[in-house]
Amino acid sequence: MKIAVGTDDKKKIRRGHFGESQYYMIYEILNGEIFSEELRENPFASKEVHEHGQTKNILDLLHDCQIFMGRSMGGKSLPKIAEKNIDAIITTIESIDEAVKY
């Protein structure tokens, strides 16, 4: 299973919308343990490119992830995420390490 966590600084979960994150930390979990980590840059996050409603682009970028974790996600995006059988976790935890281990 892979979890995508939205971040701007690679340490804390982004406060704003998941789809506007500068990066996604991707964690592969096997047998309850972190097996691998990967950093993906979000090409749709720049102010020149980003527009609301980039759900399809984010779904394509994170196509191999089964869970999206963020501190905020757009109300219009959540049904589209669910249609792809992806679980969305909205958390109040700030630290990525703490949230993924939780």
Rosetta silent file (secondary structure, phi, psi, omega in degrees, C-alpha in Angstrom):
SEQUENCE: MKIAVGTDDKKKIRRGHFGESQYYMIYEILNGEIFSEELRENPFASKEVHEHGQTKNILDLLHDCQIFMGRSMGGKSLPKIAEKNIDAIITTIESIDEAVKY
SCORE:     score description
SCORE:     0.000 S_00000001
   1 L     0.000  140.834  177.277    0.000    0.000    0.000 S_00000001
   2 E  -117.611  137.181  178.032    1.221    3.509   -0.803 S_00000001
   3 E  -114.091  129.468  174.960    0.343    6.665    1.114 S_00000001
   4 E  -104.709  123.792 -179.489    0.777   10.122   -0.474 S_00000001
   5 E  -115.110  125.178  179.835    1.271   12.957    2.025 S_00000001
   6 E   -78.131  132.273 -178.734    1.037   16.578    0.847 S_00000001
   7 E  -149.847  156.205  173.108    3.884   18.838    2.007 S_00000001
   8 L  -110.476  -21.881 -175.621    5.645   22.077    1.154 S_00000001
   9 L  -121.961    3.937  177.226    8.790   21.557    3.272 S_00000001
  10 L    72.771    7.106  179.547    9.169   17.736    3.273 S_00000001
  11 L  -126.551  -38.129 -177.708    8.699   17.629    7.074 S_00000001
  12 E  -114.216  148.439  175.524    5.224   18.952    7.875 S_00000001
  13 E   -72.124  132.314 -177.834    1.880   18.165    6.325 S_00000001
  14 L   -58.669  135.954  178.555    0.698   21.162    4.326 S_00000001
  15 L   -71.435  -36.046 -177.492   -1.977   23.242    6.076 S_00000001
  16 L   -82.460 -168.014 -176.495   -3.738   24.171    2.846 S_00000001
  17 L   -58.475  139.425  179.125   -5.364   21.989    0.233 S_00000001
  18 H   -52.743  -45.134 -176.654   -3.688   18.693   -0.583 S_00000001
  19 H   -68.322  -13.230  179.293   -3.732   19.399   -4.332 S_00000001
  20 H  -100.008    6.989  179.763   -1.747   22.612   -3.868 S_00000001
  21 L   -63.909  143.622  176.667    1.165   20.905   -2.079 S_00000001
  22 L   -69.999  -33.638 -176.668    4.636   21.580   -3.516 S_00000001
  23 E  -139.400  163.267  169.803    5.601   17.932   -2.949 S_00000001
  24 E  -127.432  123.012  171.827    4.144   14.566   -2.098 S_00000001
  25 E   -86.112  124.358 -178.912    5.992   12.229    0.200 S_00000001
  26 E  -108.180  123.431  179.004    5.114    8.715   -0.904 S_00000001
  27 E  -115.740  126.684  173.359    5.428    5.941    1.667 S_00000001
  28 E   -96.774  124.955 -177.421    5.123    2.299    0.736 S_00000001
  29 E  -109.733  126.484  175.260    3.890    0.259    3.695 S_00000001
  30 E  -130.119  129.180  179.824    4.453   -3.489    3.908 S_00000001
  31 L    52.110   39.100  176.384    3.483   -5.573    6.939 S_00000001
  32 L    76.774    6.624 -179.077    2.811   -2.412    8.944 S_00000001
  33 E  -121.501  152.397  175.432    6.300   -1.000    8.370 S_00000001
  34 E   -73.379  118.141 -177.870    7.619    1.713    6.051 S_00000001
  35 E   -92.463  -39.836  179.497    9.284   -0.189    3.206 S_00000001
  36 E  -153.563  159.759  177.036   10.277    2.747    0.990 S_00000001
  37 E  -129.756  145.865  178.153    9.996    6.522    0.656 S_00000001
  38 E  -145.543  144.470  176.154    9.822    8.655   -2.471 S_00000001
  39 E  -109.687  127.929  175.384    9.493   12.396   -3.058 S_00000001
  40 E  -120.386  129.577  175.910    7.395   13.629   -5.982 S_00000001
  41 E   -80.498  141.869  179.209    7.280   17.269   -6.984 S_00000001
  42 L   -93.806  103.917 -178.672    3.836   18.610   -7.832 S_00000001
  43 L   -70.275   -9.716 -178.817    4.155   20.361  -11.213 S_00000001
  44 L   -96.346    3.606 -175.591    0.636   21.765  -10.772 S_00000001
  45 L   -89.360  -18.638 -177.049    1.450   23.669   -7.562 S_00000001
  46 L   -64.069  149.065 -178.067    3.291   26.636   -9.041 S_00000001
  47 L   -61.825  -28.141  179.690    1.385   29.880   -9.030 S_00000001
  48 L   -72.693  -30.550 -172.634    1.751   30.091  -12.807 S_00000001
  49 L  -103.840  -37.240 -169.972    0.170   26.674  -13.383 S_00000001
  50 L   -65.199  135.394  170.895   -2.111   25.915  -10.434 S_00000001
  51 L  -137.213  150.688  173.530   -5.824   26.290  -10.754 S_00000001
  52 L   -62.592  152.444  178.510   -8.489   24.904   -8.497 S_00000001
  53 L    85.666   27.151  178.640   -9.985   21.728   -9.817 S_00000001
  54 L   -88.778   21.532 -173.968   -6.703   19.993  -10.680 S_00000001
  55 H   -54.493  -45.958 -178.435   -8.026   16.743   -9.214 S_00000001
  56 H   -60.008  -42.498  179.317   -7.557   14.726  -12.409 S_00000001
  57 H   -63.793  -41.830  179.463   -3.922   15.854  -12.707 S_00000001
  58 H   -67.590  -41.196  176.817   -3.198   15.012   -9.070 S_00000001
  59 H   -60.619  -39.102  177.359   -4.899   11.621   -9.456 S_00000001
  60 H   -66.132  -43.444 -179.772   -2.678   10.943  -12.487 S_00000001
  61 H   -62.823  -37.469 -175.812    0.462   12.037  -10.607 S_00000001
  62 L  -108.669   31.495 -172.819   -0.400    9.825   -7.622 S_00000001
  63 L   -55.986  -25.385 -176.412   -1.988    6.998   -9.633 S_00000001
  64 L   -97.968    7.534 -178.620   -0.246    4.250   -7.648 S_00000001
  65 L   -99.332  139.698 -179.494   -1.257    5.521   -4.185 S_00000001
  66 L   -99.746  -14.607 -179.730   -4.165    4.072   -2.232 S_00000001
  67 E  -135.371  134.127  171.066   -4.299    6.736    0.494 S_00000001
  68 E  -110.091  129.993  179.416   -4.022   10.533    0.286 S_00000001
  69 E  -122.358  128.369  178.678   -3.194   12.281    3.572 S_00000001
  70 E  -155.043  177.356  177.784   -3.499   16.007    4.128 S_00000001
  71 L   -98.200  -11.171  178.127   -4.760   18.639    6.527 S_00000001
  72 L  -159.072  138.558  176.042   -7.297   19.990    4.034 S_00000001
  73 L  -140.066  144.605 -178.160   -8.905   18.705    0.832 S_00000001
  74 L   -66.144  139.091 -179.908  -11.406   20.352   -1.471 S_00000001
  75 L   -60.845  -30.936  177.736  -15.016   19.310   -1.103 S_00000001
  76 L   -78.620  -24.096 -179.252  -15.354   18.814   -4.849 S_00000001
  77 H   -78.075  -34.923 -174.237  -12.210   16.676   -4.957 S_00000001
  78 H   -56.433  -44.972  177.679  -13.215   14.184   -2.280 S_00000001
  79 H   -63.830  -35.209  179.181  -15.936   12.409   -4.335 S_00000001
  80 H   -67.923  -37.354  176.919  -13.563   12.140   -7.305 S_00000001
  81 H   -65.430  -45.165 -179.748  -10.894   10.639   -5.054 S_00000001
  82 H   -62.491  -36.874  178.285  -13.413    8.170   -3.625 S_00000001
  83 H   -58.830  -27.783  179.978  -14.505    7.139   -7.144 S_00000001
  84 L   -90.681   10.021 -178.790  -10.932    5.911   -7.706 S_00000001
  85 L    59.972   36.885  176.064  -11.122    3.808   -4.504 S_00000001
  86 L  -106.325  131.588  176.873   -8.568    6.037   -2.791 S_00000001
  87 E   -83.790  136.068  177.065   -8.992    6.725    0.898 S_00000001
  88 E  -108.270  124.066  177.022   -8.604   10.370    1.961 S_00000001
  89 E  -111.946  120.412  174.685   -7.307   11.019    5.454 S_00000001
  90 E  -105.191  121.175 -173.306   -7.655   14.535    6.804 S_00000001
  91 L  -122.337  159.091  173.007   -5.516   14.917    9.888 S_00000001
  92 L  -100.834   -5.099  179.138   -4.676   17.557   12.453 S_00000001
  93 L   -70.854  133.792 -176.882   -1.205   16.070   12.975 S_00000001
  94 L   -88.564  -41.302 -176.227    1.482   18.410   11.677 S_00000001
  95 E   -77.295  128.319  178.192    4.546   16.122   11.490 S_00000001
  96 H   -61.906  -47.524 -178.009    4.656   13.759    8.509 S_00000001
  97 H   -56.975  -44.713 -179.453    6.694   11.168   10.439 S_00000001
  98 H   -65.311  -42.886 -177.353    4.227   11.194   13.327 S_00000001
  99 H   -66.842  -41.887 -177.589    1.153   11.001   11.054 S_00000001
 100 H   -69.761  -35.362  179.588    2.467    8.116    8.930 S_00000001
 101 H   -75.234  -23.459 -178.561    3.479    6.095   11.982 S_00000001
 102 L   -68.676    0.000    0.000    0.096    6.743   13.624 S_00000001
